[in-house]
C-alpha cells in the first residue's frame, strides 16, 4: 500500500487529509457521520419499494405462476441446505448444553435447552441467513442482470409493472417460505439434538421429553415464526432493491449481490433485537 | 407547431417540449423540441452517443427528464403515477437497440409475451401469430428456433425476435431503436419493408432511430437530427432534401448514400 502522499493525483484522498492542508480532526469526525443521511435515505427507499410491492399485490392481473415459481425457488430450493444446517445446529447445541449441564448433573434439561434456543433464536436467524446466502443472492443477481440488459425496461414497454411482476412474487414467496423453512430447521434441529443426547450420550428420553414439554411452549415457536416472516420480507426487499438499482455492467452485478447479502444480514440481526424487545412485552416469558 | 398542447391533435401524436436530461455532469439532452406525426415514419438520426436512445426512452416514460414535457395525445406523461403511466404505455411498443429479450424465456414465449400478458387467447391462435411473424422476419427457416433461448441466438436473430415481440400486439405507436444495425443487406431490406408496411397498413405512428442513411431516405416520412442535445434539423423528407441543415448535410453526405440538391440517388 502506498502512502496517500505518494499517489500522484491525490485521487481518493479525502480533502481534509490532502497534502498541504493540515489535518483537521473535526472534519475527520464529521466525515465519519457523513454517510448517516445517506443511510436514512436508503432505508426510506427500501420502505418505499416494499410499500409499492404490497400495493401491487392487490392489483390485477394476478400471475399465480410467478408466485409458485418463486416459492419453489425460495422454499424447495433451500430445503436441502436448511435441513443440513438445522441438523448440525441442533446437534452442536445439544453437545454444548450437555457440557454445561453436566456441571450440575442436570443433563436431562438438554431437550428443553435445545428446543427453546432453536425455537426462539437459532432457527429463525440461521434460516434467514442461509436463505439469504442462497435465494437472496440469487434474486439480486437475477434482477441486476435483467436491469443492465434492459429486460426491466422491456417489461415496462408491455405495460407490465416491474415491481408487480418481479418484486411482489419474490416478496410474498419469501415471507411465506422463510417461516416454513424455519419450522423445518426446528424439526431437523431437534432430530440432531436427539441423536447427540439420546443415542450418543444415552440420556433418559422420558425425562428429557417431560422437561421439553414442560418448558417449551407453542408461543415460543410462534415468536420464532413471526421473526422468520419479517426476515423473509427483509431479504426480498433488500435483494430486489439492490438488483433493480444497479447501474453499469458485470462488475456492478457482483457488487449488487454482495450488498444485498450484507444489507440483509445486518438488517436481520438488528431487527432480531428489536423484535425480541417488542415480543418480550407482548408475550412475557413464562419460564419453566 | 402552434396549438394547444393539452388537447389531442389530429396531426401530431407526440409533442416534446424543452426536454432536458443530465447524467451526473454530462448534459445529454439540452432542450429537445420535436413533434411526431401520427401514422407516419419519423426517423431520428445523429452521431453515436448524442443521446438518441436516451431520448427515445423518455418518450414512453422509461426515463424521467430533469425538466420538460412530453404530450402523448394531449396528455403530459411527466410525473404520472404507476397506474396512469401504465395506461399511456399500453399505446407503445419498443424495439430495443440490444433486443432486451427475456433470457429466462424461449423464442416463442418471448414473442407471445405481450399477447399472453394482455388477453386470454387460445394457444393455437397465439402460435399462429408467432409463426406468421417468424416467417415474415426470415426466422422460420432456422431449425428448432422456436425452442431456443436468447443466449443461443445470433445478434441479428435476437434483434428480429425483439422486433417480432414488439409487433405482435400491433401498438398504436412503435419506437424502433436501430432496428437494422447489424443485419445483413437482405434482412435489412425486409425489416425496412416491414416498418413501412406496418405504418401504411395499420396507421402505426413510428419513431425510428437509424444509422443507415440509405434506408432512412428510402422509408422516412419525416427526418429529424439530434446534435449536441438539441434537434437541429426537422422536416418532411422532401423538405430536408431540398434545404438540408449544414450539420445534417455533412453527416448524411459522409455516408455517401444520399446526394442533396438532386434528391435521393
Ligand atoms: N443510464 C445512463 N447513465 C449514465 N449515462 C448514460 C446512461 N445512458 C446513457 N448515458 C450517456 O448518455 C449519452 C447518450 O447515450 P445514448 O445511448 O442515448 O446514445 P445514442 O445516441 O443512442 O448512441 P448510439 O448511436 O451509439 O446508440 C452517452 O454519452 C452515454 O454515456
Ligand atoms: Mg443508441
Coordinates of C-alpha atoms and ligand atoms in Angstrom, one line a residue:
Chain A
X1 CA 0.0 0.0 0.0
X2 CA 1.4 3.4 -0.9
X3 CA 1.1 6.3 1.4
X4 CA -1.6 8.9 0.3
X5 CA 1.1 11.5 -0.4
X6 CA 2.7 9.1 -2.9
X7 CA -0.4 9.0 -5.1
X8 CA 0.4 11.4 -8.0
X9 CA -3.0 12.9 -8.5
X10 CA -4.2 12.7 -4.9
X11 CA -7.3 11.0 -6.1
X12 CA -9.2 9.2 -3.4
X13 CA -7.6 11.2 -0.7
X14 CA -10.2 12.9 1.4
X15 CA -9.9 16.7 1.2
X16 CA -9.1 17.2 4.9
X17 CA -6.1 14.8 4.5
X18 CA -4.9 16.2 1.3
X19 CA -1.2 17.3 1.4
X20 CA -0.5 20.9 2.4
X21 CA -3.9 21.5 4.1
X22 CA -3.1 20.2 7.5
X23 CA -5.0 17.6 9.5
X24 CA -8.4 18.8 10.7
X25 CA -9.7 16.5 13.3
X26 CA -13.2 18.0 13.4
X27 CA -13.6 17.5 9.6
X28 CA -12.4 13.9 10.0
X29 CA -15.0 13.2 12.7
X30 CA -17.6 14.9 10.5
X31 CA -16.8 12.5 7.7
X32 CA -17.4 9.6 10.0
X33 CA -21.0 10.6 10.2
X34 CA -21.3 11.9 6.6
X35 CA -22.9 8.6 5.4
X36 CA -25.7 8.9 8.0
X37 CA -28.2 11.0 5.9
X38 CA -27.4 8.6 3.1
X39 CA -28.3 5.6 5.3
X40 CA -31.5 7.2 6.3
X41 CA -32.4 7.9 2.7
X42 CA -31.5 4.4 1.7
X43 CA -33.7 3.0 4.4
X44 CA -36.6 5.2 3.2
X45 CA -36.1 3.9 -0.4
X46 CA -36.3 0.3 0.8
X47 CA -39.6 1.1 2.6
X48 CA -41.0 2.7 -0.5
X49 CA -40.1 -0.3 -2.6
X50 CA -41.7 -2.6 0.0
X51 CA -44.9 -0.4 0.1
X52 CA -45.1 -0.4 -3.7
X53 CA -44.7 -4.2 -3.9
X54 CA -47.5 -4.6 -1.3
X55 CA -49.9 -2.2 -3.2
X56 CA -49.3 -4.1 -6.4
X57 CA -50.2 -7.3 -4.7
X58 CA -53.8 -6.2 -4.7
X59 CA -54.0 -5.0 -8.3
X60 CA -54.8 -7.0 -11.3
X61 CA -53.6 -9.1 -13.0
X62 CA -52.7 -11.9 -10.6
X63 CA -50.0 -14.1 -12.1
X64 CA -50.2 -17.2 -9.9
X65 CA -47.4 -18.9 -11.8
X66 CA -44.8 -16.3 -10.9
X67 CA -45.7 -16.8 -7.2
X68 CA -45.4 -20.5 -7.4
X69 CA -42.1 -20.3 -9.3
X70 CA -40.7 -18.1 -6.6
X71 CA -42.0 -20.3 -3.8
X72 CA -40.3 -23.2 -5.4
X73 CA -37.1 -21.3 -5.8
X74 CA -37.0 -20.0 -2.2
X75 CA -38.7 -22.9 -0.5
X76 CA -37.9 -26.2 -2.3
X77 CA -34.5 -24.9 -3.5
X78 CA -33.3 -24.0 0.0
X79 CA -34.7 -27.2 1.6
X80 CA -31.5 -29.4 1.5
X81 CA -29.2 -26.7 2.9
X82 CA -31.7 -25.8 5.7
X83 CA -32.1 -29.5 6.6
X84 CA -28.3 -30.0 6.8
X85 CA -27.6 -26.8 8.8
X86 CA -30.6 -27.4 11.0
X87 CA -29.5 -30.9 11.9
X88 CA -25.9 -29.9 12.8
X89 CA -27.1 -26.8 14.7
X90 CA -29.3 -28.9 16.9
X91 CA -26.5 -31.5 17.4
X92 CA -23.9 -28.9 18.3
X93 CA -26.3 -27.0 20.6
X94 CA -27.0 -30.3 22.4
X95 CA -23.3 -31.1 22.8
X96 CA -22.6 -27.7 24.3
X97 CA -25.7 -27.8 26.5
X98 CA -24.8 -31.2 27.8
X99 CA -21.3 -30.0 28.6
X100 CA -22.6 -27.1 30.6
X101 CA -25.5 -29.0 32.3
X102 CA -23.2 -31.8 33.4
X103 CA -21.6 -29.3 35.8
X104 CA -24.8 -29.6 37.8
X105 CA -25.6 -33.2 36.8
X106 CA -28.7 -31.9 35.1
X107 CA -28.2 -33.3 31.6
X108 CA -31.9 -34.1 31.3
X109 CA -32.6 -30.4 30.7
X110 CA -30.9 -30.8 27.3
X111 CA -34.1 -31.2 25.4
X112 CA -35.5 -28.0 26.9
X113 CA -32.3 -26.1 26.2
X114 CA -32.0 -27.2 22.6
X115 CA -35.7 -26.8 21.9
X116 CA -36.1 -23.3 23.3
X117 CA -32.9 -22.0 21.7
X118 CA -33.9 -23.3 18.3
X119 CA -37.5 -22.1 18.5
X120 CA -36.8 -18.6 19.7
X121 CA -33.5 -17.7 18.2
X122 CA -31.4 -20.2 16.2
X123 CA -33.9 -21.5 13.8
X124 CA -35.3 -18.1 12.6
X125 CA -31.9 -16.3 12.4
X126 CA -29.9 -19.2 10.8
X127 CA -32.7 -19.9 8.4
X128 CA -32.8 -16.3 7.4
X129 CA -29.1 -16.1 6.9
X130 CA -28.9 -19.4 4.9
X131 CA -31.8 -18.5 2.7
X132 CA -30.2 -15.1 2.1
X133 CA -27.0 -16.7 1.0
X134 CA -28.8 -18.9 -1.4
X135 CA -32.0 -17.3 -2.6
X136 CA -31.5 -13.6 -1.7
X137 CA -28.2 -13.5 -3.6
X138 CA -29.8 -15.3 -6.5
X139 CA -32.7 -12.8 -6.6
X140 CA -30.3 -9.8 -6.5
X141 CA -28.1 -11.3 -9.3
X142 CA -31.1 -12.1 -11.5
X143 CA -32.8 -8.7 -11.2
X144 CA -29.5 -6.9 -11.6
X145 CA -28.7 -8.7 -14.8
X146 CA -32.2 -8.1 -16.1
X147 CA -31.7 -4.4 -15.3
X148 CA -28.5 -3.9 -17.1
X149 CA -29.7 -5.8 -20.2
X150 CA -32.8 -3.6 -20.3
X151 CA -35.2 -6.5 -19.6
X152 CA -36.7 -4.5 -16.8
X153 CA -37.4 -1.7 -19.3
X154 CA -38.7 -4.2 -21.8
X155 CA -41.4 -5.3 -19.2
X156 CA -42.5 -1.7 -18.9
X157 CA -42.9 -1.4 -22.7
X158 CA -45.6 -4.1 -22.5
X159 CA -47.2 -2.0 -19.7
X160 CA -46.2 -4.6 -17.2
X161 CA -45.2 -3.0 -13.9
X162 CA -41.7 -4.3 -13.0
X163 CA -42.4 -4.1 -9.3
X164 CA -45.6 -6.1 -9.6
X165 CA -44.0 -8.6 -12.0
X166 CA -40.6 -9.0 -10.3
X167 CA -40.7 -7.8 -6.7
X168 CA -44.2 -8.8 -5.4
X169 CA -43.9 -12.5 -6.1
X170 CA -40.4 -12.6 -4.5
X171 CA -41.7 -10.8 -1.5
X172 CA -44.7 -13.0 -1.0
X173 CA -42.7 -16.2 -1.6
X174 CA -40.0 -15.2 0.9
X175 CA -42.5 -14.0 3.6
X176 CA -44.3 -17.4 3.4
X177 CA -41.4 -19.8 2.8
X178 CA -38.9 -18.5 5.3
X179 CA -41.2 -19.4 8.2
X180 CA -41.9 -22.8 6.6
X181 CA -38.2 -23.4 6.3
X182 CA -37.8 -22.2 9.9
X183 CA -40.1 -24.9 11.1
X184 CA -38.1 -27.5 9.0
X185 CA -35.0 -26.2 10.7
X186 CA -36.6 -26.7 14.1
X187 CA -37.6 -30.2 13.4
X188 CA -34.2 -31.2 12.0
X189 CA -32.5 -29.4 14.9
X190 CA -34.5 -31.5 17.4
X191 CA -33.5 -34.6 15.5
X192 CA -29.9 -33.5 15.6
X193 CA -30.2 -32.9 19.4
X194 CA -31.9 -36.3 19.8
X195 CA -29.1 -38.1 18.0
X196 CA -26.5 -36.5 20.3
X197 CA -28.3 -36.6 23.6
X198 CA -30.2 -39.8 23.5
X199 CA -28.2 -42.0 21.1
X200 CA -24.7 -40.8 21.8
X201 CA -24.9 -39.7 25.4
X202 CA -27.7 -42.0 26.4
X203 CA -29.6 -39.6 28.5
X204 CA -33.0 -40.8 29.6
X205 CA -35.6 -40.0 26.8
X206 CA -38.6 -40.0 29.2
X207 CA -37.1 -37.3 31.4
X208 CA -35.9 -35.2 28.5
X209 CA -39.3 -35.2 26.8
X210 CA -41.0 -34.4 30.1
X211 CA -38.9 -31.3 30.7
X212 CA -39.1 -30.3 27.0
X213 CA -42.9 -30.4 27.1
X214 CA -43.0 -28.5 30.3
X215 CA -40.6 -25.8 29.3
X216 CA -41.2 -25.2 25.6
X217 CA -44.5 -23.5 24.7
X218 CA -46.2 -23.1 21.4
X219 CA -45.8 -19.4 22.0
X220 CA -42.0 -19.9 21.6
X221 CA -42.5 -21.4 18.1
X222 CA -45.0 -18.7 17.3
X223 CA -42.5 -16.0 18.2
X224 CA -39.8 -17.6 16.1
X225 CA -42.2 -17.8 13.1
X226 CA -43.1 -14.2 13.4
X227 CA -39.5 -13.3 13.3
X228 CA -38.9 -15.6 10.3
X229 CA -41.8 -13.8 8.5
X230 CA -40.2 -10.4 9.0
X231 CA -36.8 -11.8 8.0
X232 CA -38.3 -13.1 4.8
X233 CA -39.7 -9.7 4.0
X234 CA -36.4 -8.1 4.8
X235 CA -34.5 -10.4 2.5
X236 CA -36.8 -10.0 -0.5
X237 CA -36.8 -6.2 -0.1
X238 CA -33.0 -5.8 0.2
X239 CA -32.3 -8.2 -2.6
X240 CA -34.8 -6.7 -5.0
X241 CA -33.8 -3.2 -4.1
X242 CA -30.1 -3.9 -4.9
X243 CA -31.0 -5.8 -8.0
X244 CA -33.3 -3.2 -9.5
X245 CA -31.0 -0.2 -8.7
X246 CA -27.9 -1.5 -10.3
X247 CA -26.1 0.6 -13.0
X248 CA -23.2 -0.5 -15.2
X249 CA -22.0 -3.9 -16.1
X250 CA -21.0 -7.4 -14.9
X251 CA -18.8 -6.0 -12.1
X252 CA -21.7 -3.9 -10.7
X253 CA -24.0 -7.0 -10.8
X254 CA -21.5 -8.8 -8.5
X255 CA -21.4 -5.8 -6.2
X256 CA -25.2 -5.6 -6.0
X257 CA -25.3 -9.2 -5.0
X258 CA -22.7 -8.6 -2.2
X259 CA -24.5 -5.6 -1.0
X260 CA -27.8 -7.5 -0.9
X261 CA -26.3 -10.2 1.2
X262 CA -24.6 -7.8 3.6
X263 CA -27.5 -5.5 4.0
X264 CA -29.9 -8.3 4.6
X265 CA -27.7 -10.0 7.2
X266 CA -27.1 -6.8 9.1
X267 CA -30.8 -5.8 9.0
X268 CA -31.9 -9.3 10.1
X269 CA -29.6 -9.1 13.2
X270 CA -30.7 -5.6 14.1
X271 CA -34.4 -6.5 13.5
X272 CA -34.0 -9.6 15.6
X273 CA -33.0 -7.5 18.6
X274 CA -35.9 -5.1 18.1
X275 CA -38.4 -7.9 17.6
X276 CA -37.3 -9.6 20.8
X277 CA -37.8 -6.4 22.7
X278 CA -41.3 -6.0 21.3
X279 CA -42.3 -9.6 21.8
X280 CA -41.0 -9.6 25.4
X281 CA -43.6 -7.0 26.1
X282 CA -46.4 -8.7 24.1
X283 CA -45.7 -12.2 25.3
X284 CA -43.9 -12.1 28.7
X285 CA -41.8 -15.2 29.1
X286 CA -43.4 -17.8 31.4
X287 CA -40.3 -19.8 32.1
X288 CA -40.3 -23.4 33.3
Chain B
X1 CA -46.3 23.9 -34.3
X2 CA -48.9 26.1 -32.7
X3 CA -52.0 24.9 -31.0
X4 CA -53.0 23.8 -27.5
X5 CA -50.6 21.1 -26.3
X6 CA -53.0 19.6 -23.9
X7 CA -55.7 18.6 -26.3
X8 CA -55.4 15.7 -28.8
X9 CA -54.0 17.0 -32.1
X10 CA -55.1 15.3 -35.3
X11 CA -51.7 15.6 -36.9
X12 CA -49.1 15.4 -34.1
X13 CA -49.4 12.5 -31.8
X14 CA -46.4 13.1 -29.5
X15 CA -45.2 16.6 -28.8
X16 CA -41.9 17.1 -26.9
X17 CA -41.1 20.5 -25.4
X18 CA -37.8 21.7 -23.9
X19 CA -36.7 18.3 -22.7
X20 CA -33.5 18.2 -20.5
X21 CA -31.6 15.3 -19.1
X22 CA -28.3 15.0 -17.4
X23 CA -26.3 12.0 -16.2
X24 CA -24.1 13.4 -13.4
X25 CA -22.1 16.2 -15.1
X26 CA -23.0 15.1 -18.6
X27 CA -25.8 17.2 -20.0
X28 CA -27.2 14.8 -22.7
X29 CA -30.5 16.4 -23.7
X30 CA -30.4 20.2 -23.8
X31 CA -33.9 21.3 -24.6
X32 CA -35.2 18.9 -27.2
X33 CA -38.3 20.1 -29.1
X34 CA -40.0 17.8 -31.6
X35 CA -43.4 16.9 -32.9
X36 CA -44.0 13.3 -34.0
X37 CA -46.6 12.9 -36.8
X38 CA -49.4 10.5 -36.4
X39 CA -49.3 7.4 -38.6
X40 CA -46.1 8.4 -40.3
X41 CA -42.5 7.2 -40.1
X42 CA -40.5 9.7 -38.1
X43 CA -36.8 9.0 -38.3
X44 CA -34.2 10.4 -35.9
X45 CA -30.6 10.4 -37.0
X46 CA -27.5 11.6 -35.2
X47 CA -24.0 10.6 -34.2
X48 CA -23.1 7.9 -31.7
X49 CA -23.5 9.0 -28.1
X50 CA -25.6 12.0 -29.0
X51 CA -28.5 10.8 -26.8
X52 CA -30.9 9.2 -29.3
X53 CA -31.6 6.1 -27.2
X54 CA -31.9 8.3 -24.1
X55 CA -34.4 10.5 -25.9
X56 CA -36.4 7.5 -27.1
X57 CA -36.6 6.0 -23.6
X58 CA -38.2 9.3 -22.4
X59 CA -41.0 9.0 -24.9
X60 CA -42.6 6.1 -23.1
X61 CA -41.6 7.0 -19.6
X62 CA -38.7 4.6 -19.2
X63 CA -36.5 7.5 -18.1
X64 CA -37.7 10.7 -16.3
X65 CA -36.4 14.0 -17.6
X66 CA -34.8 16.7 -15.4
X67 CA -37.3 19.2 -16.9
X68 CA -39.5 19.5 -19.9
X69 CA -42.8 18.0 -21.2
X70 CA -43.9 15.1 -23.3
X71 CA -47.5 15.2 -24.5
X72 CA -49.0 12.0 -25.9
X73 CA -52.4 12.7 -27.4
X74 CA -52.5 15.8 -25.3
X75 CA -51.6 14.2 -22.0
X76 CA -48.4 15.2 -20.3
X77 CA -46.7 11.9 -19.2
X78 CA -44.2 13.5 -17.0
X79 CA -44.8 12.9 -13.3
X80 CA -47.7 10.4 -13.7
X81 CA -48.2 7.6 -11.2
X82 CA -47.7 3.9 -11.8
X83 CA -51.2 3.2 -13.0
X84 CA -51.6 6.3 -15.1
X85 CA -48.3 5.9 -16.9
X86 CA -49.2 2.2 -17.4
X87 CA -52.3 3.3 -19.4
X88 CA -50.2 5.5 -21.7
X89 CA -47.5 2.8 -22.1
X90 CA -50.2 0.5 -23.4
X91 CA -50.2 2.6 -26.6
X92 CA -46.5 2.0 -27.2
X93 CA -44.2 -0.8 -28.3
X94 CA -40.5 -0.6 -28.4
X95 CA -37.7 -2.4 -30.2
X96 CA -34.6 -2.1 -28.1
X97 CA -31.1 -1.5 -29.6
X98 CA -29.8 -4.6 -27.9
X99 CA -33.0 -6.6 -28.2
X100 CA -33.6 -6.9 -24.4
X101 CA -35.2 -10.4 -24.8
X102 CA -36.2 -12.1 -21.6
X103 CA -33.5 -14.6 -21.2
X104 CA -35.5 -17.0 -19.0
X105 CA -37.9 -17.5 -21.8
X106 CA -37.5 -19.2 -25.2
X107 CA -38.2 -17.5 -28.6
X108 CA -41.9 -18.4 -28.7
X109 CA -42.5 -17.3 -25.1
X110 CA -40.7 -14.0 -25.8
X111 CA -42.7 -13.2 -28.9
X112 CA -46.0 -14.3 -27.3
X113 CA -45.4 -12.4 -24.1
X114 CA -47.4 -9.3 -24.9
X115 CA -50.4 -11.4 -26.0
X116 CA -50.3 -13.7 -23.0
X117 CA -50.0 -10.7 -20.7
X118 CA -53.0 -8.9 -22.1
X119 CA -55.5 -11.4 -23.5
X120 CA -56.8 -14.8 -23.0
X121 CA -56.3 -16.3 -26.4
X122 CA -56.4 -20.0 -27.5
X123 CA -53.0 -21.4 -27.7
X124 CA -53.4 -22.3 -31.4
X125 CA -54.1 -18.7 -32.3
X126 CA -51.1 -17.4 -30.3
X127 CA -48.8 -19.9 -32.1
X128 CA -50.3 -19.0 -35.5
X129 CA -49.5 -15.3 -34.9
X130 CA -46.0 -16.1 -33.6
X131 CA -45.2 -18.4 -36.6
X132 CA -46.6 -15.8 -39.1
X133 CA -44.2 -13.2 -37.7
X134 CA -41.2 -15.6 -37.6
X135 CA -41.8 -16.3 -41.3
X136 CA -42.1 -12.6 -42.2
X137 CA -38.9 -11.9 -40.4
X138 CA -37.0 -14.7 -42.2
X139 CA -36.5 -16.6 -38.9
X140 CA -38.7 -19.6 -39.7
X141 CA -36.0 -21.3 -41.8
X142 CA -33.7 -21.8 -38.7
X143 CA -34.4 -25.4 -37.5
X144 CA -35.7 -25.5 -33.9
X145 CA -35.7 -21.8 -33.4
X146 CA -39.0 -21.8 -31.5
X147 CA -37.5 -23.6 -28.5
X148 CA -34.2 -21.7 -28.5
X149 CA -33.3 -19.3 -25.7
X150 CA -31.9 -15.8 -26.4
X151 CA -28.4 -16.9 -25.4
X152 CA -28.4 -19.4 -28.2
X153 CA -29.3 -16.9 -31.0
X154 CA -27.0 -14.7 -33.1
X155 CA -27.1 -10.9 -32.6
X156 CA -29.2 -10.4 -35.8
X157 CA -31.6 -13.1 -34.9
X158 CA -32.1 -11.7 -31.4
X159 CA -32.8 -8.3 -32.9
X160 CA -35.5 -9.7 -35.2
X161 CA -37.1 -11.7 -32.3
X162 CA -37.2 -8.4 -30.4
X163 CA -38.9 -6.8 -33.4
X164 CA -41.4 -9.6 -33.6
X165 CA -42.2 -9.2 -29.8
X166 CA -42.9 -5.5 -30.3
X167 CA -45.0 -6.0 -33.4
X168 CA -47.2 -8.9 -32.3
X169 CA -49.8 -6.9 -30.4
X170 CA -49.6 -4.0 -33.0
X171 CA -49.4 -1.0 -30.7
X172 CA -50.5 2.5 -31.8
X173 CA -47.0 3.9 -31.5
X174 CA -43.9 1.9 -32.3
X175 CA -40.4 3.0 -31.2
X176 CA -37.5 1.3 -33.0
X177 CA -34.0 1.8 -31.7
X178 CA -31.7 1.0 -34.6
X179 CA -33.8 -1.9 -35.9
X180 CA -31.5 -2.8 -38.8
X181 CA -28.0 -2.2 -37.3
X182 CA -26.0 -5.5 -37.5
X183 CA -28.3 -7.1 -40.1
X184 CA -27.3 -8.4 -43.5
X185 CA -28.5 -6.4 -46.6
X186 CA -31.4 -8.7 -47.3
X187 CA -32.6 -8.8 -43.7
X188 CA -32.2 -5.0 -43.6
X189 CA -34.4 -4.6 -46.6
X190 CA -37.1 -6.9 -45.2
X191 CA -37.1 -5.1 -41.9
X192 CA -37.4 -1.8 -43.7
X193 CA -40.3 -3.0 -45.7
X194 CA -41.9 -4.4 -42.6
X195 CA -41.7 -1.0 -40.9
X196 CA -43.1 0.7 -43.9
X197 CA -45.9 -1.8 -44.3
X198 CA -46.8 -1.7 -40.6
X199 CA -47.1 2.1 -40.8
X200 CA -49.1 2.1 -44.1
X201 CA -51.4 -0.8 -43.4
X202 CA -52.2 -0.2 -39.7
X203 CA -51.6 3.5 -39.4
X204 CA -49.0 2.9 -36.7
X205 CA -47.0 6.0 -35.7
X206 CA -43.4 5.0 -35.9
X207 CA -40.3 6.7 -34.4
X208 CA -37.1 5.1 -35.8
X209 CA -33.6 5.7 -34.7
X210 CA -31.3 4.9 -37.6
X211 CA -27.7 4.9 -38.6
X212 CA -28.5 3.7 -42.1
X213 CA -28.8 6.8 -44.3
X214 CA -29.8 5.0 -47.5
X215 CA -32.7 3.3 -45.8
X216 CA -33.6 6.5 -43.8
X217 CA -34.1 8.4 -47.0
X218 CA -35.9 5.5 -48.6
X219 CA -38.6 4.9 -45.9
X220 CA -38.9 8.1 -43.9
X221 CA -41.8 10.5 -44.0
X222 CA -40.1 12.9 -41.6
X223 CA -36.4 13.2 -40.7
X224 CA -35.0 14.9 -37.6
X225 CA -31.4 15.2 -36.5
X226 CA -30.3 15.2 -32.8
X227 CA -27.0 17.0 -32.4
X228 CA -25.4 18.2 -29.2
X229 CA -28.5 17.7 -27.2
X230 CA -31.0 19.5 -29.5
X231 CA -32.9 18.8 -32.7
X232 CA -31.0 20.8 -35.3
X233 CA -33.0 19.8 -38.3
X234 CA -36.5 18.6 -38.6
X235 CA -38.9 18.3 -41.6
X236 CA -40.5 16.1 -44.1
X237 CA -38.2 14.1 -46.3
X238 CA -38.6 16.4 -49.3
X239 CA -38.1 19.5 -47.1
X240 CA -34.9 18.0 -45.7
X241 CA -33.6 17.0 -49.1
X242 CA -34.3 20.4 -50.6
X243 CA -32.8 22.5 -47.8
X244 CA -30.6 20.5 -45.5
X245 CA -29.1 22.0 -42.3
X246 CA -25.3 22.2 -42.7
X247 CA -24.6 19.7 -39.9
X248 CA -27.1 17.2 -41.3
X249 CA -25.8 17.7 -44.8
X250 CA -22.3 16.9 -43.7
X251 CA -23.4 13.9 -41.6
X252 CA -25.5 12.4 -44.4
X253 CA -23.1 13.1 -47.3
X254 CA -20.3 11.4 -45.4
X255 CA -22.2 8.2 -45.7
X256 CA -22.3 8.6 -49.5
X257 CA -25.8 7.2 -49.6
X258 CA -27.6 10.4 -50.5
X259 CA -26.8 13.4 -52.7
X260 CA -28.6 16.6 -51.9
X261 CA -29.9 19.0 -54.5
X262 CA -31.0 16.3 -56.8
X263 CA -33.0 14.1 -54.5
X264 CA -32.0 10.6 -53.3
X265 CA -29.6 8.8 -55.6
Ligands
LIG1 N1 -28.1 5.2 -17.7 C1 -27.1 6.0 -18.0 N2 -26.3 6.5 -17.1 C2 -25.3 7.4 -17.4 N3 -25.0 7.9 -18.6 C3 -25.8 7.4 -19.6 C4 -26.9 6.5 -19.4 N4 -27.5 6.2 -20.5 C5 -26.8 6.9 -21.5 N5 -25.8 7.7 -20.9 C6 -24.9 8.6 -21.6 O1 -25.7 9.4 -22.5 C7 -25.1 9.6 -23.7 C8 -26.1 9.2 -24.8 O2 -26.3 7.9 -24.8 P1 -27.3 7.2 -25.9 O3 -27.3 5.7 -25.6 O4 -28.6 7.9 -25.9 O5 -26.5 7.4 -27.3 P2 -27.0 7.1 -28.8 O6 -27.3 8.4 -29.5 O7 -28.2 6.2 -28.7 O8 -25.8 6.4 -29.4 P3 -25.7 5.1 -30.4 O9 -26.0 5.6 -31.7 O10 -24.2 4.7 -30.2 O11 -26.6 4.1 -29.8 C9 -23.9 8.7 -23.7 O12 -22.7 9.5 -23.7 C10 -24.0 7.8 -22.5 O13 -22.7 7.8 -21.9
LIG2 MG1 -28.4 4.2 -29.0

